[in-house]
PDB file of N, CA and C in Angstrom:
ATOM      1  N   MET O 240     -74.063  81.779 -31.978  1.00  0.00           N
ATOM      2  CA  MET O 240     -74.216  80.395 -32.323  1.00  0.00           C
ATOM      3  C   MET O 240     -72.860  79.669 -32.328  1.00  0.00           C
ATOM      4  N   GLN O 241     -71.831  80.343 -32.846  1.00  0.00           N
ATOM      5  CA  GLN O 241     -70.491  79.732 -32.899  1.00  0.00           C
ATOM      6  C   GLN O 241     -69.944  79.467 -31.485  1.00  0.00           C
ATOM      7  N   ALA O 242     -70.247  80.372 -30.568  1.00  0.00           N
ATOM      8  CA  ALA O 242     -69.794  80.191 -29.229  1.00  0.00           C
ATOM      9  C   ALA O 242     -70.418  78.929 -28.586  1.00  0.00           C
ATOM     10  N   TYR O 243     -71.686  78.698 -28.917  1.00  0.00           N
ATOM     11  CA  TYR O 243     -72.375  77.503 -28.408  1.00  0.00           C
ATOM     12  C   TYR O 243     -71.702  76.204 -28.939  1.00  0.00           C
ATOM     13  N   PHE O 244     -71.437  76.173 -30.216  1.00  0.00           N
ATOM     14  CA  PHE O 244     -70.776  75.015 -30.826  1.00  0.00           C
ATOM     15  C   PHE O 244     -69.393  74.842 -30.309  1.00  0.00           C
ATOM     16  N   ARG O 245     -68.640  75.924 -30.042  1.00  0.00           N
ATOM     17  CA  ARG O 245     -67.344  75.861 -29.435  1.00  0.00           C
ATOM     18  C   ARG O 245     -67.405  75.212 -28.045  1.00  0.00           C
ATOM     19  N   ASP O 246     -68.411  75.611 -27.317  1.00  0.00           N
ATOM     20  CA  ASP O 246     -68.626  75.089 -25.990  1.00  0.00           C
ATOM     21  C   ASP O 246     -68.945  73.584 -26.029  1.00  0.00           C
ATOM     22  N   VAL O 247     -69.819  73.191 -26.979  1.00  0.00           N
ATOM     23  CA  VAL O 247     -70.164  71.804 -27.151  1.00  0.00           C
ATOM     24  C   VAL O 247     -68.931  71.004 -27.560  1.00  0.00           C
ATOM     25  N   ALA O 248     -68.135  71.529 -28.471  1.00  0.00           N
ATOM     26  CA  ALA O 248     -66.952  70.850 -28.950  1.00  0.00           C
ATOM     27  C   ALA O 248     -65.995  70.652 -27.756  1.00  0.00           C
ATOM     28  N   ASP O 249     -65.888  71.678 -26.911  1.00  0.00           N
ATOM     29  CA  ASP O 249     -64.987  71.623 -25.762  1.00  0.00           C
ATOM     30  C   ASP O 249     -65.445  70.528 -24.770  1.00  0.00           C
ATOM     31  N   HIS O 250     -66.766  70.452 -24.536  1.00  0.00           N
ATOM     32  CA  HIS O 250     -67.312  69.423 -23.653  1.00  0.00           C
ATOM     33  C   HIS O 250     -67.054  67.990 -24.288  1.00  0.00           C
ATOM     34  N   LEU O 251     -67.248  67.933 -25.579  1.00  0.00           N
ATOM     35  CA  LEU O 251     -67.031  66.659 -26.267  1.00  0.00           C
ATOM     36  C   LEU O 251     -65.609  66.186 -26.142  1.00  0.00           C
ATOM     37  N   ALA O 252     -64.648  67.150 -26.294  1.00  0.00           N
ATOM     38  CA  ALA O 252     -63.242  66.804 -26.209  1.00  0.00           C
ATOM     39  C   ALA O 252     -62.896  66.344 -24.790  1.00  0.00           C
ATOM     40  N   ARG O 253     -63.470  67.045 -23.756  1.00  0.00           N
ATOM     41  CA  ARG O 253     -63.182  66.693 -22.391  1.00  0.00           C
ATOM     42  C   ARG O 253     -63.745  65.313 -22.073  1.00  0.00           C
ATOM     43  N   VAL O 254     -64.943  65.008 -22.506  1.00  0.00           N
ATOM     44  CA  VAL O 254     -65.576  63.746 -22.235  1.00  0.00           C
ATOM     45  C   VAL O 254     -64.787  62.621 -22.948  1.00  0.00           C
ATOM     46  N   THR O 255     -64.352  62.883 -24.181  1.00  0.00           N
ATOM     47  CA  THR O 255     -63.545  61.877 -24.923  1.00  0.00           C
ATOM     48  C   THR O 255     -62.230  61.600 -24.197  1.00  0.00           C
ATOM     49  N   GLU O 256     -61.621  62.592 -23.634  1.00  0.00           N
ATOM     50  CA  GLU O 256     -60.371  62.417 -22.852  1.00  0.00           C
ATOM     51  C   GLU O 256     -60.638  61.583 -21.573  1.00  0.00           C
ATOM     52  N   GLN O 257     -61.770  61.868 -20.928  1.00  0.00           N
ATOM     53  CA  GLN O 257     -62.106  61.133 -19.734  1.00  0.00           C
ATOM     54  C   GLN O 257     -62.403  59.666 -20.038  1.00  0.00           C
ATOM     55  N   ILE O 258     -63.103  59.417 -21.156  1.00  0.00           N
ATOM     56  CA  ILE O 258     -63.384  58.033 -21.533  1.00  0.00           C
ATOM     57  C   ILE O 258     -62.045  57.301 -21.862  1.00  0.00           C
ATOM     58  N   THR O 259     -61.142  57.959 -22.545  1.00  0.00           N
ATOM     59  CA  THR O 259     -59.844  57.337 -22.858  1.00  0.00           C
ATOM     60  C   THR O 259     -59.095  57.024 -21.589  1.00  0.00           C
ATOM     61  N   ALA O 260     -59.131  57.955 -20.604  1.00  0.00           N
ATOM     62  CA  ALA O 260     -58.431  57.751 -19.303  1.00  0.00           C
ATOM     63  C   ALA O 260     -59.070  56.562 -18.558  1.00  0.00           C
ATOM     64  N   PHE O 261     -60.419  56.503 -18.503  1.00  0.00           N
ATOM     65  CA  PHE O 261     -61.065  55.388 -17.852  1.00  0.00           C
ATOM     66  C   PHE O 261     -60.791  54.027 -18.520  1.00  0.00           C
ATOM     67  N   ASP O 262     -60.693  54.057 -19.830  1.00  0.00           N
ATOM     68  CA  ASP O 262     -60.416  52.859 -20.586  1.00  0.00           C
ATOM     69  C   ASP O 262     -58.994  52.358 -20.243  1.00  0.00           C
ATOM     70  N   ALA O 263     -58.013  53.258 -20.137  1.00  0.00           N
ATOM     71  CA  ALA O 263     -56.658  52.897 -19.768  1.00  0.00           C
ATOM     72  C   ALA O 263     -56.598  52.390 -18.338  1.00  0.00           C
ATOM     73  N   LEU O 264     -57.331  53.017 -17.454  1.00  0.00           N
ATOM     74  CA  LEU O 264     -57.398  52.610 -16.056  1.00  0.00           C
ATOM     75  C   LEU O 264     -58.003  51.206 -15.920  1.00  0.00           C
ATOM     76  N   LEU O 265     -59.069  50.960 -16.638  1.00  0.00           N
ATOM     77  CA  LEU O 265     -59.749  49.680 -16.579  1.00  0.00           C
ATOM     78  C   LEU O 265     -58.838  48.571 -17.194  1.00  0.00           C
ATOM     79  N   ASP O 266     -58.119  48.889 -18.223  1.00  0.00           N
ATOM     80  CA  ASP O 266     -57.166  47.935 -18.790  1.00  0.00           C
ATOM     81  C   ASP O 266     -56.063  47.610 -17.855  1.00  0.00           C
ATOM     82  N   SER O 267     -55.564  48.606 -17.091  1.00  0.00           N
ATOM     83  CA  SER O 267     -54.517  48.333 -16.086  1.00  0.00           C
ATOM     84  C   SER O 267     -55.050  47.477 -14.958  1.00  0.00           C
ATOM     85  N   ILE O 268     -56.254  47.708 -14.522  1.00  0.00           N
ATOM     86  CA  ILE O 268     -56.843  46.946 -13.441  1.00  0.00           C
ATOM     87  C   ILE O 268     -57.020  45.472 -13.895  1.00  0.00           C
ATOM     88  N   LEU O 269     -57.534  45.257 -15.117  1.00  0.00           N
ATOM     89  CA  LEU O 269     -57.694  43.874 -15.618  1.00  0.00           C
ATOM     90  C   LEU O 269     -56.352  43.156 -15.799  1.00  0.00           C
ATOM     91  N   GLN O 270     -55.346  43.897 -16.234  1.00  0.00           N
ATOM     92  CA  GLN O 270     -54.049  43.262 -16.376  1.00  0.00           C
ATOM     93  C   GLN O 270     -53.426  42.869 -15.020  1.00  0.00           C
ATOM     94  N   ALA O 271     -53.648  43.714 -14.006  1.00  0.00           N
ATOM     95  CA  ALA O 271     -53.145  43.390 -12.657  1.00  0.00           C
ATOM     96  C   ALA O 271     -53.884  42.179 -12.068  1.00  0.00           C
ATOM     97  N   HIS O 272     -55.195  42.070 -12.269  1.00  0.00           N
ATOM     98  CA  HIS O 272     -55.974  40.904 -11.829  1.00  0.00           C
ATOM     99  C   HIS O 272     -55.511  39.642 -12.547  1.00  0.00           C
ATOM    100  N   LEU O 273     -55.303  39.727 -13.859  1.00  0.00           N
ATOM    101  CA  LEU O 273     -54.829  38.592 -14.644  1.00  0.00           C
ATOM    102  C   LEU O 273     -53.478  38.123 -14.114  1.00  0.00           C
ATOM    103  N   ALA O 274     -52.584  39.037 -13.746  1.00  0.00           N
ATOM    104  CA  ALA O 274     -51.301  38.614 -13.260  1.00  0.00           C
ATOM    105  C   ALA O 274     -51.428  37.919 -11.891  1.00  0.00           C
ATOM    106  N   GLN O 275     -52.346  38.425 -11.016  1.00  0.00           N
ATOM    107  CA  GLN O 275     -52.614  37.746  -9.736  1.00  0.00           C
ATOM    108  C   GLN O 275     -53.148  36.313  -9.924  1.00  0.00           C
ATOM    109  N   VAL O 276     -54.052  36.172 -10.861  1.00  0.00           N
ATOM    110  CA  VAL O 276     -54.655  34.835 -11.124  1.00  0.00           C
ATOM    111  C   VAL O 276     -53.560  33.910 -11.635  1.00  0.00           C
ATOM    112  N   THR O 277     -52.744  34.395 -12.495  1.00  0.00           N
ATOM    113  CA  THR O 277     -51.623  33.567 -13.112  1.00  0.00           C
ATOM    114  C   THR O 277     -50.665  33.124 -11.997  1.00  0.00           C
ATOM    115  N   VAL O 278     -50.331  34.005 -11.087  1.00  0.00           N
ATOM    116  CA  VAL O 278     -49.407  33.647  -9.995  1.00  0.00           C
ATOM    117  C   VAL O 278     -50.058  32.566  -9.094  1.00  0.00           C
ATOM    118  N   ALA O 279     -51.354  32.701  -8.803  1.00  0.00           N
ATOM    119  CA  ALA O 279     -52.023  31.744  -7.976  1.00  0.00           C
ATOM    120  C   ALA O 279     -52.060  30.388  -8.654  1.00  0.00           C
ATOM    121  N   GLN O 280     -52.346  30.346  -9.958  1.00  0.00           N
ATOM    122  CA  GLN O 280     -52.360  29.062 -10.699  1.00  0.00           C
ATOM    123  C   GLN O 280     -50.962  28.463 -10.734  1.00  0.00           C
ATOM    124  N   ASN O 281     -49.895  29.249 -10.832  1.00  0.00           N
ATOM    125  CA  ASN O 281     -48.550  28.711 -10.813  1.00  0.00           C
ATOM    126  C   ASN O 281     -48.261  28.089  -9.465  1.00  0.00           C
ATOM    127  N   GLU O 282     -48.667  28.732  -8.387  1.00  0.00           N
ATOM    128  CA  GLU O 282     -48.425  28.164  -7.040  1.00  0.00           C
ATOM    129  C   GLU O 282     -49.148  26.835  -6.859  1.00  0.00           C
ATOM    130  N   ASP O 283     -50.400  26.788  -7.344  1.00  0.00           N
ATOM    131  CA  ASP O 283     -51.117  25.533  -7.252  1.00  0.00           C
ATOM    132  C   ASP O 283     -50.469  24.425  -8.093  1.00  0.00           C
ATOM    133  N   ALA O 284     -50.030  24.742  -9.260  1.00  0.00           N
ATOM    134  CA  ALA O 284     -49.366  23.761 -10.121  1.00  0.00           C
ATOM    135  C   ALA O 284     -48.085  23.241  -9.464  1.00  0.00           C
ATOM    136  N   ARG O 285     -47.312  24.154  -8.827  1.00  0.00           N
ATOM    137  CA  ARG O 285     -46.096  23.683  -8.121  1.00  0.00           C
ATOM    138  C   ARG O 285     -46.429  22.758  -6.973  1.00  0.00           C
ATOM    139  N   LYS O 286     -47.493  23.071  -6.219  1.00  0.00           N
ATOM    140  CA  LYS O 286     -47.859  22.164  -5.097  1.00  0.00           C
ATOM    141  C   LYS O 286     -48.270  20.808  -5.610  1.00  0.00           C
ATOM    142  N   ILE O 287     -49.097  20.780  -6.660  1.00  0.00           N
ATOM    143  CA  ILE O 287     -49.566  19.540  -7.226  1.00  0.00           C
ATOM    144  C   ILE O 287     -48.381  18.708  -7.760  1.00  0.00           C
ATOM    145  N   THR O 288     -47.452  19.372  -8.434  1.00  0.00           N
ATOM    146  CA  THR O 288     -46.293  18.645  -8.986  1.00  0.00           C
ATOM    147  C   THR O 288     -45.399  18.069  -7.875  1.00  0.00           C
ATOM    148  N   ALA O 289     -45.225  18.837  -6.763  1.00  0.00           N
ATOM    149  CA  ALA O 289     -44.411  18.390  -5.678  1.00  0.00           C
ATOM    150  C   ALA O 289     -45.027  17.193  -5.050  1.00  0.00           C
ATOM    151  N   TRP O 290     -46.337  17.188  -4.794  1.00  0.00           N
ATOM    152  CA  TRP O 290     -47.007  16.082  -4.211  1.00  0.00           C
ATOM    153  C   TRP O 290     -46.996  14.863  -5.101  1.00  0.00           C
ATOM    154  N   ALA O 291     -47.126  15.043  -6.385  1.00  0.00           N
ATOM    155  CA  ALA O 291     -47.059  13.940  -7.355  1.00  0.00           C
ATOM    156  C   ALA O 291     -45.670  13.302  -7.361  1.00  0.00           C
ATOM    157  N   ALA O 292     -44.635  14.085  -7.209  1.00  0.00           N
ATOM    158  CA  ALA O 292     -43.284  13.554  -7.145  1.00  0.00           C
ATOM    159  C   ALA O 292     -43.093  12.770  -5.846  1.00  0.00           C
ATOM    160  N   ILE O 293     -43.673  13.229  -4.763  1.00  0.00           N
ATOM    161  CA  ILE O 293     -43.536  12.537  -3.459  1.00  0.00           C
ATOM    162  C   ILE O 293     -44.241  11.183  -3.550  1.00  0.00           C
ATOM    163  N   ILE O 294     -45.364  11.148  -4.211  1.00  0.00           N
ATOM    164  CA  ILE O 294     -46.160   9.918  -4.287  1.00  0.00           C
ATOM    165  C   ILE O 294     -45.587   8.939  -5.275  1.00  0.00           C
ATOM    166  N   ALA O 295     -45.003   9.429  -6.352  1.00  0.00           N
ATOM    167  CA  ALA O 295     -44.558   8.578  -7.455  1.00  0.00           C
ATOM    168  C   ALA O 295     -43.478   7.568  -7.054  1.00  0.00           C
ATOM    169  N   VAL O 296     -42.526   8.023  -6.250  1.00  0.00           N
ATOM    170  CA  VAL O 296     -41.372   7.134  -5.899  1.00  0.00           C
ATOM    171  C   VAL O 296     -41.851   5.894  -5.134  1.00  0.00           C
ATOM    172  N   PRO O 297     -42.582   6.014  -4.028  1.00  0.00           N
ATOM    173  CA  PRO O 297     -42.992   4.788  -3.333  1.00  0.00           C
ATOM    174  C   PRO O 297     -43.890   3.900  -4.182  1.00  0.00           C
ATOM    175  N   ILE O 298     -44.746   4.518  -5.006  1.00  0.00           N
ATOM    176  CA  ILE O 298     -45.612   3.687  -5.852  1.00  0.00           C
ATOM    177  C   ILE O 298     -44.776   2.928  -6.853  1.00  0.00           C
ATOM    178  N   MET O 299     -43.795   3.549  -7.408  1.00  0.00           N
ATOM    179  CA  MET O 299     -42.916   2.864  -8.391  1.00  0.00           C
ATOM    180  C   MET O 299     -42.157   1.754  -7.657  1.00  0.00           C
ATOM    181  N   ALA O 300     -41.598   2.048  -6.500  1.00  0.00           N
ATOM    182  CA  ALA O 300     -40.841   1.024  -5.741  1.00  0.00           C
ATOM    183  C   ALA O 300     -41.746  -0.177  -5.399  1.00  0.00           C
ATOM    184  N   THR O 301     -42.950   0.098  -4.990  1.00  0.00           N
ATOM    185  CA  THR O 301     -43.901  -0.983  -4.718  1.00  0.00           C
ATOM    186  C   THR O 301     -44.203  -1.780  -5.932  1.00  0.00           C
ATOM    187  N   GLY O 302     -44.404  -1.142  -7.060  1.00  0.00           N
ATOM    188  CA  GLY O 302     -44.688  -1.890  -8.261  1.00  0.00           C
ATOM    189  C   GLY O 302     -43.525  -2.758  -8.700  1.00  0.00           C
ATOM    190  N   VAL O 303     -42.314  -2.209  -8.617  1.00  0.00           N
ATOM    191  CA  VAL O 303     -41.150  -3.023  -8.954  1.00  0.00           C
ATOM    192  C   VAL O 303     -41.010  -4.187  -8.028  1.00  0.00           C
ATOM    193  N   TYR O 304     -41.172  -3.952  -6.727  1.00  0.00           N
ATOM    194  CA  TYR O 304     -41.059  -5.027  -5.743  1.00  0.00           C
ATOM    195  C   TYR O 304     -42.097  -6.109  -6.029  1.00  0.00           C
ATOM    196  N   ARG O 305     -43.303  -5.768  -6.305  1.00  0.00           N
ATOM    197  CA  ARG O 305     -44.347  -6.760  -6.524  1.00  0.00           C
ATOM    198  C   ARG O 305     -44.120  -7.495  -7.830  1.00  0.00           C
ATOM    199  N   SER O 306     -43.703  -6.824  -8.891  1.00  0.00           N
ATOM    200  CA  SER O 306     -43.443  -7.513 -10.132  1.00  0.00           C
ATOM    201  C   SER O 306     -42.257  -8.497 -10.024  1.00  0.00           C
ATOM    202  N   VAL O 307     -41.246  -8.085  -9.305  1.00  0.00           N
ATOM    203  CA  VAL O 307     -40.094  -8.951  -9.086  1.00  0.00           C
ATOM    204  C   VAL O 307     -40.526 -10.156  -8.251  1.00  0.00           C
ATOM    205  N   ARG O 308     -41.277  -9.879  -7.217  1.00  0.00           N
ATOM    206  CA  ARG O 308     -41.708 -10.955  -6.330  1.00  0.00           C
ATOM    207  C   ARG O 308     -42.577 -11.972  -7.086  1.00  0.00           C
ATOM    208  N   GLU O 309     -43.458 -11.555  -7.952  1.00  0.00           N
ATOM    209  CA  GLU O 309     -44.300 -12.441  -8.690  1.00  0.00           C
ATOM    210  C   GLU O 309     -43.507 -13.169  -9.746  1.00  0.00           C
ATOM    211  N   GLU O 310     -42.599 -12.494 -10.390  1.00  0.00           N
ATOM    212  CA  GLU O 310     -41.834 -13.058 -11.438  1.00  0.00           C
ATOM    213  C   GLU O 310     -40.874 -14.143 -10.934  1.00  0.00           C
ATOM    214  N   LEU O 311     -40.221 -13.896  -9.862  1.00  0.00           N
ATOM    215  CA  LEU O 311     -39.242 -14.851  -9.334  1.00  0.00           C
ATOM    216  C   LEU O 311     -39.852 -15.888  -8.409  1.00  0.00           C
ATOM    217  N   ARG O 312     -41.069 -15.647  -7.985  1.00  0.00           N
ATOM    218  CA  ARG O 312     -41.820 -16.532  -7.084  1.00  0.00           C
ATOM    219  C   ARG O 312     -40.954 -16.845  -5.840  1.00  0.00           C
ATOM    220  N   VAL O 313     -40.411 -15.831  -5.273  1.00  0.00           N
ATOM    221  CA  VAL O 313     -39.633 -16.050  -4.046  1.00  0.00           C
ATOM    222  C   VAL O 313     -40.582 -16.232  -2.892  1.00  0.00           C
ATOM    223  N   ARG O 314     -40.069 -16.826  -1.847  1.00  0.00           N
ATOM    224  CA  ARG O 314     -40.958 -17.009  -0.715  1.00  0.00           C
ATOM    225  C   ARG O 314     -41.207 -15.650  -0.051  1.00  0.00           C
ATOM    226  N   ARG O 315     -42.244 -15.557   0.568  1.00  0.00           N
ATOM    227  CA  ARG O 315     -42.721 -14.294   1.166  1.00  0.00           C
ATOM    228  C   ARG O 315     -41.987 -13.997   2.416  1.00  0.00           C
ATOM    229  N   ARG O 316     -41.430 -12.810   2.505  1.00  0.00           N
ATOM    230  CA  ARG O 316     -40.780 -12.339   3.713  1.00  0.00           C
ATOM    231  C   ARG O 316     -41.630 -11.232   4.354  1.00  0.00           C
ATOM    232  N   PRO O 317     -42.025 -11.429   5.605  1.00  0.00           N
ATOM    233  CA  PRO O 317     -42.903 -10.448   6.237  1.00  0.00           C
ATOM    234  C   PRO O 317     -42.291  -9.090   6.348  1.00  0.00           C
ATOM    235  N   SER O 318     -40.970  -9.023   6.580  1.00  0.00           N
ATOM    236  CA  SER O 318     -40.309  -7.669   6.758  1.00  0.00           C
ATOM    237  C   SER O 318     -40.332  -6.902   5.481  1.00  0.00           C
ATOM    238  N   SER O 319     -40.069  -7.585   4.330  1.00  0.00           N
ATOM    239  CA  SER O 319     -40.076  -6.825   3.054  1.00  0.00           C
ATOM    240  C   SER O 319     -41.453  -6.411   2.654  1.00  0.00           C
ATOM    241  N   THR O 320     -42.472  -7.224   2.992  1.00  0.00           N
ATOM    242  CA  THR O 320     -43.828  -6.790   2.722  1.00  0.00           C
ATOM    243  C   THR O 320     -44.239  -5.574   3.504  1.00  0.00           C
ATOM    244  N   ARG O 321     -43.848  -5.556   4.796  1.00  0.00           N
ATOM    245  CA  ARG O 321     -44.174  -4.422   5.637  1.00  0.00           C
ATOM    246  C   ARG O 321     -43.435  -3.161   5.140  1.00  0.00           C
ATOM    247  N   LEU O 322     -42.198  -3.339   4.647  1.00  0.00           N
ATOM    248  CA  LEU O 322     -41.421  -2.229   4.136  1.00  0.00           C
ATOM    249  C   LEU O 322     -42.115  -1.600   2.900  1.00  0.00           C
ATOM    250  N   ALA O 323     -42.581  -2.475   2.016  1.00  0.00           N
ATOM    251  CA  ALA O 323     -43.250  -1.987   0.805  1.00  0.00           C
ATOM    252  C   ALA O 323     -44.560  -1.266   1.169  1.00  0.00           C
ATOM    253  N   GLY O 324     -45.316  -1.793   2.143  1.00  0.00           N
ATOM    254  CA  GLY O 324     -46.514  -1.161   2.539  1.00  0.00           C
ATOM    255  C   GLY O 324     -46.261   0.186   3.251  1.00  0.00           C
ATOM    256  N   ALA O 325     -45.169   0.232   4.046  1.00  0.00           N
ATOM    257  CA  ALA O 325     -44.875   1.483   4.735  1.00  0.00           C
ATOM    258  C   ALA O 325     -44.396   2.534   3.753  1.00  0.00           C
ATOM    259  N   SER O 326     -43.635   2.111   2.739  1.00  0.00           N
ATOM    260  CA  SER O 326     -43.191   3.139   1.748  1.00  0.00           C
ATOM    261  C   SER O 326     -44.356   3.687   0.931  1.00  0.00           C
ATOM    262  N   SER O 327     -45.404   2.884   0.733  1.00  0.00           N
ATOM    263  CA  SER O 327     -46.612   3.396   0.022  1.00  0.00           C
ATOM    264  C   SER O 327     -47.472   4.228   0.912  1.00  0.00           C
ATOM    265  N   ALA O 328     -47.579   3.927   2.243  1.00  0.00           N
ATOM    266  CA  ALA O 328     -48.495   4.636   3.121  1.00  0.00           C
ATOM    267  C   ALA O 328     -47.845   5.915   3.626  1.00  0.00           C
ATOM    268  N   GLY O 329     -46.598   6.081   3.593  1.00  0.00           N
ATOM    269  CA  GLY O 329     -45.912   7.287   4.100  1.00  0.00           C
ATOM    270  C   GLY O 329     -46.426   8.560   3.476  1.00  0.00           C
ATOM    271  N   PRO O 330     -46.410   8.698   2.132  1.00  0.00           N
ATOM    272  CA  PRO O 330     -46.879   9.902   1.509  1.00  0.00           C
ATOM    273  C   PRO O 330     -48.378  10.150   1.774  1.00  0.00           C
ATOM    274  N   VAL O 331     -49.179   9.134   1.919  1.00  0.00           N
ATOM    275  CA  VAL O 331     -50.607   9.322   2.208  1.00  0.00           C
ATOM    276  C   VAL O 331     -50.752  10.000   3.589  1.00  0.00           C
ATOM    277  N   ARG O 332     -49.944   9.625   4.519  1.00  0.00           N
ATOM    278  CA  ARG O 332     -49.968  10.290   5.860  1.00  0.00           C
ATOM    279  C   ARG O 332     -49.569  11.757   5.715  1.00  0.00           C
ATOM    280  N   LEU O 333     -48.701  12.075   4.820  1.00  0.00           N
ATOM    281  CA  LEU O 333     -48.267  13.473   4.651  1.00  0.00           C
ATOM    282  C   LEU O 333     -49.362  14.309   3.968  1.00  0.00           C
ATOM    283  N   ILE O 334     -50.038  13.677   3.006  1.00  0.00           N
ATOM    284  CA  ILE O 334     -50.993  14.456   2.188  1.00  0.00           C
ATOM    285  C   ILE O 334     -52.274  14.705   2.908  1.00  0.00           C
ATOM    286  N   ARG O 335     -52.817  13.713   3.648  1.00  0.00           N
ATOM    287  CA  ARG O 335     -54.130  13.798   4.206  1.00  0.00           C
ATOM    288  C   ARG O 335     -54.352  15.105   5.001  1.00  0.00           C
ATOM    289  N   PRO O 336     -53.499  15.479   5.965  1.00  0.00           N
ATOM    290  CA  PRO O 336     -53.796  16.722   6.749  1.00  0.00           C
ATOM    291  C   PRO O 336     -53.663  17.980   5.873  1.00  0.00           C
ATOM    292  N   ARG O 337     -52.757  17.976   4.844  1.00  0.00           N
ATOM    293  CA  ARG O 337     -52.509  19.169   4.076  1.00  0.00           C
ATOM    294  C   ARG O 337     -53.718  19.410   3.119  1.00  0.00           C
ATOM    295  N   VAL O 338     -54.186  18.348   2.557  1.00  0.00           N
ATOM    296  CA  VAL O 338     -55.307  18.518   1.612  1.00  0.00           C
ATOM    297  C   VAL O 338     -56.540  19.026   2.318  1.00  0.00           C
ATOM    298  N   ALA O 339     -56.783  18.493   3.478  1.00  0.00           N
ATOM    299  CA  ALA O 339     -57.962  18.941   4.264  1.00  0.00           C
ATOM    300  C   ALA O 339     -57.859  20.343   4.738  1.00  0.00           C
ATOM    301  N   GLY O 340     -56.612  20.811   5.018  1.00  0.00           N
ATOM    302  CA  GLY O 340     -56.467  22.126   5.636  1.00  0.00           C
ATOM    303  C   GLY O 340     -56.122  23.257   4.709  1.00  0.00           C
ATOM    304  N   SER O 341     -55.165  23.080   3.793  1.00  0.00           N
ATOM    305  CA  SER O 341     -54.667  24.233   3.088  1.00  0.00           C
ATOM    306  C   SER O 341     -55.200  24.475   1.697  1.00  0.00           C
ATOM    307  N   TRP O 342     -55.678  23.464   1.012  1.00  0.00           N
ATOM    308  CA  TRP O 342     -56.215  23.697  -0.344  1.00  0.00           C
ATOM    309  C   TRP O 342     -57.710  23.814  -0.319  1.00  0.00           C
ATOM    310  N   ARG O 343     -58.204  25.037  -0.324  1.00  0.00           N
ATOM    311  CA  ARG O 343     -59.629  25.278  -0.300  1.00  0.00           C
ATOM    312  C   ARG O 343     -59.999  26.157  -1.471  1.00  0.00           C
TER     313      ARG O 343
END
């Protein structure tokens, strides 16, 4: 009878070690996946920040130009109006193909 219980205890110890090893392996796999997801989120955040910086400057310049123009009530110059429109439309031309193609 003691030999039987020794055998059962041996099987129990082996199964316990296997479960501990599987638990450690699963924990390592989950940590690696979490690291990959974090890296992907950081890359997306950098892209979004870069595009926001590209867009912010012309929008700010257009806003300043329009507020100064309204405030001083200067006569309208076609060349300066076209310049303000071009500075606002430039980043849009950059973004449109990239958003459609690379961010999916």
